[in-house]
Tab-separated table of C-alpha atoms in Angstrom:
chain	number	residue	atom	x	y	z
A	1	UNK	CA	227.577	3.974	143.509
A	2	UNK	CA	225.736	1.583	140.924
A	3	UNK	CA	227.062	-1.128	142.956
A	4	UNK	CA	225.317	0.375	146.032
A	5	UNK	CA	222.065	0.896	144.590
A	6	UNK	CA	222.149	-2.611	143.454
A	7	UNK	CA	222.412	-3.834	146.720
A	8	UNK	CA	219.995	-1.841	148.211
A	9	UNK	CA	217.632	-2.586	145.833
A	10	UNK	CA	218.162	-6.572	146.188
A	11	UNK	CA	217.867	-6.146	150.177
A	12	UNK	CA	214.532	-3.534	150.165
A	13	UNK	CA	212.887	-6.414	147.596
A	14	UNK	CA	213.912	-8.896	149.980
A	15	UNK	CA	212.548	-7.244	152.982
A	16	UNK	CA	209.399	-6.286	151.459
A	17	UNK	CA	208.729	-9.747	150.553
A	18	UNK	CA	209.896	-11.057	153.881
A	19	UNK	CA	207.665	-9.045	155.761
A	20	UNK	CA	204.363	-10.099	152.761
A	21	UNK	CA	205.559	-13.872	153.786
A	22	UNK	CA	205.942	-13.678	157.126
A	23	UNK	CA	202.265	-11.462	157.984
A	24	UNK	CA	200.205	-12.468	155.537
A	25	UNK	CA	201.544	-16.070	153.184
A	26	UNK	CA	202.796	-18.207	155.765
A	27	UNK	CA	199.660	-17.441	158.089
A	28	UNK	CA	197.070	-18.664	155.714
A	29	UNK	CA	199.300	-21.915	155.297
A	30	UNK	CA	196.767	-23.473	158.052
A	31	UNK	CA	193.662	-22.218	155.696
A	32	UNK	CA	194.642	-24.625	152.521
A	33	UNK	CA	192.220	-27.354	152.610
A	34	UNK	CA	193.808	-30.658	153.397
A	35	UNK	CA	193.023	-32.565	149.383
A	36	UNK	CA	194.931	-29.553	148.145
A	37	UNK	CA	197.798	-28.407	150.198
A	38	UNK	CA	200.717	-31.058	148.714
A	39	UNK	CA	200.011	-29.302	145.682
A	40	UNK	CA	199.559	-25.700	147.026
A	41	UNK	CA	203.220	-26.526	148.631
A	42	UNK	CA	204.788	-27.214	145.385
A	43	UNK	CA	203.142	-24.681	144.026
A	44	UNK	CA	204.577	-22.019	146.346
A	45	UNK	CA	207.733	-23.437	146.703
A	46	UNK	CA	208.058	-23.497	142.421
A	47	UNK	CA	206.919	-19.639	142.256
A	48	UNK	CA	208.680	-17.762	145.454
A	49	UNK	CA	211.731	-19.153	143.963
A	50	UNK	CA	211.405	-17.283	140.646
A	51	UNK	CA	211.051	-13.960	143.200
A	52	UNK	CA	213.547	-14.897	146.063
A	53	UNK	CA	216.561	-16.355	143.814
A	54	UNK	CA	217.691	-14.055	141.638
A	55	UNK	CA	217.192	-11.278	144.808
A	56	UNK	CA	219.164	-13.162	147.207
A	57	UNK	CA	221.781	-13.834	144.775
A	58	UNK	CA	222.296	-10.350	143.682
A	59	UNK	CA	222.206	-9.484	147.174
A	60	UNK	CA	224.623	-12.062	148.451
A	61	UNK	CA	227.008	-11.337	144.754
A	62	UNK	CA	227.079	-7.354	145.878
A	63	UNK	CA	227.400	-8.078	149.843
A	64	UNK	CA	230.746	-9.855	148.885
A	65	UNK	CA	231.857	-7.368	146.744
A	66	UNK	CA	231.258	-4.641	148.876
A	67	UNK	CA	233.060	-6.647	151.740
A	68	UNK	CA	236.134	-7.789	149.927
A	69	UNK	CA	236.168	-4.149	148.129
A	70	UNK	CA	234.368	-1.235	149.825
A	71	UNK	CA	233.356	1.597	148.039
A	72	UNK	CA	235.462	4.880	148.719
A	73	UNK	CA	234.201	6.213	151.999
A	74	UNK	CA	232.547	2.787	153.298
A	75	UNK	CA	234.102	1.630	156.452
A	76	UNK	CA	235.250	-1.709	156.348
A	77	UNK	CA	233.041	-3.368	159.214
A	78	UNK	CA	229.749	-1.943	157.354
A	79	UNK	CA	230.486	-4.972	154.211
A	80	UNK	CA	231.416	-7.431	156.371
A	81	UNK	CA	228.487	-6.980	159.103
A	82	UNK	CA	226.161	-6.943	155.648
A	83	UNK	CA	227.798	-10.102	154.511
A	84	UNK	CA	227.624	-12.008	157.861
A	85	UNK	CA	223.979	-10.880	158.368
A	86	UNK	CA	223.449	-12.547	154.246
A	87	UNK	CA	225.439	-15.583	155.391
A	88	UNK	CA	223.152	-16.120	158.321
A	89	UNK	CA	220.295	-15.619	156.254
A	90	UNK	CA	221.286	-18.332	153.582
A	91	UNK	CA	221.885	-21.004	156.284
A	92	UNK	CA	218.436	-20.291	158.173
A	93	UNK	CA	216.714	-20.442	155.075
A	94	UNK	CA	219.232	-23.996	154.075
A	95	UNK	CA	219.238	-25.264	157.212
A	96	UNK	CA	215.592	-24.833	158.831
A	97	UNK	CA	213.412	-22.928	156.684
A	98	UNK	CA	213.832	-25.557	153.263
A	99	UNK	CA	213.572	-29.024	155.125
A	100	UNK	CA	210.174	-27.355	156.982
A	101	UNK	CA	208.974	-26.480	153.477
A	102	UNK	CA	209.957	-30.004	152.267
A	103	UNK	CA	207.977	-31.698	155.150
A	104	UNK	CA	204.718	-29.334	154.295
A	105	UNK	CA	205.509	-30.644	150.932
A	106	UNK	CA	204.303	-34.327	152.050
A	107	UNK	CA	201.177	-32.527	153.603
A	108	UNK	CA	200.307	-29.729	156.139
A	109	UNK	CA	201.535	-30.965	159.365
A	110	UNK	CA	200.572	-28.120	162.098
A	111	UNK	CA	204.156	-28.414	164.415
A	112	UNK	CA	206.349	-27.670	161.370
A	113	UNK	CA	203.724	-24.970	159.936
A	114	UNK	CA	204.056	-23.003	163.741
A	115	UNK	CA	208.178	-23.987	163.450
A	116	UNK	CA	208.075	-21.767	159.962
A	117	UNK	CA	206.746	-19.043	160.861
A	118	UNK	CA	207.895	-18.726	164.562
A	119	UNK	CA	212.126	-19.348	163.144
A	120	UNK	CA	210.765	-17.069	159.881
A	121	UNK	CA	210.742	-14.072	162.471
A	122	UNK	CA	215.014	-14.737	162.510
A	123	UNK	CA	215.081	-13.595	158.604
A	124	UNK	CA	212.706	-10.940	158.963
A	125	UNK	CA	214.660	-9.187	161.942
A	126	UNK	CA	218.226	-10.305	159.704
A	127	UNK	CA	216.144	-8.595	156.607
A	128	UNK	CA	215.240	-5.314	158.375
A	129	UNK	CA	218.821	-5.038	159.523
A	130	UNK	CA	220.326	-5.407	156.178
A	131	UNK	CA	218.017	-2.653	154.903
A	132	UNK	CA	218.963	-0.461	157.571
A	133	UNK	CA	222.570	-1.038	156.585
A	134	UNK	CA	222.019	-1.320	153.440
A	135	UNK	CA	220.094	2.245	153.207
A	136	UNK	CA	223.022	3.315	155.614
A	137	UNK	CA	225.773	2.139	153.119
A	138	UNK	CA	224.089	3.923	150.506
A	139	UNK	CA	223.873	7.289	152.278
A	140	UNK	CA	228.083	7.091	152.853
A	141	UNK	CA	228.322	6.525	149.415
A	142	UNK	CA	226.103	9.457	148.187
A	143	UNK	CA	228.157	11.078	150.563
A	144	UNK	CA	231.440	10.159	148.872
């Protein structure tokens, strides 16, 4: 059960700052004057990953446990359909969201700001799945 509520908790943090990030942070990108934004970039980049690291690596630590070991009363696809949705998570965020945040980092440039936000909405929808699950997980295992 702890292990459950671990993961849920990792997941409903991650959503909830998803969501933050996606309506409201990466929006006012476009609003940071241009003398400032190398610096804003950094900035943002040093701080979300004090929030988002140790989240997505509890999350992605308890989504493979719970796939190689369910919980009694967890079906087995539930873990794994958690862990794929984390795996496709971490390689959005490796493979397009990081290199967009590295080429803000040399100064706003407005077709990689729109490319962040408009390939942002794929984490967001993987996000609110994986608290669905995640919430769903938890209810078999109260169950149990």
């Amino acid at each position: 059960m702890t292990l459950l509520l671990i993961h849920a908790a990792a997941t409903l943090l991650m959503l909830g700052v998803i969501l933050i990030v996606q309506r409201v942070h990466y929006p006012l990108f476009r609003y940071v004057r241009t003398a400032d934004y190398e610096a804003f970039q950094a900035a943002h980049m040093r701080r979300i990953t004090w929030i988002v690291g140790p989240a997505m690596t509890t999350e992605l630590v308890t989504a493979g446990w719970i796939a190689w070991t369910p919980p009694p009363g967890l079906p087995p696809w539930m873990g794994w359909t958690g862990l794929g949705l984390v795996a496709f998570i971490w390689i959005t965020t490796g493979l397009v969201q990081v290199p967009l945040h590295r080429r803000l980092a040399d100064g706003f440039d407005a077709a990689a700001h729109r490319r962040l936000v408009a390939t942002n909405w794929w984490r967001t929808g993987a996000w609110a799945l994986r608290a669905g699950l995640a919430l769903w997980m938890l209810g078999q295992g109260l169950g149990h």
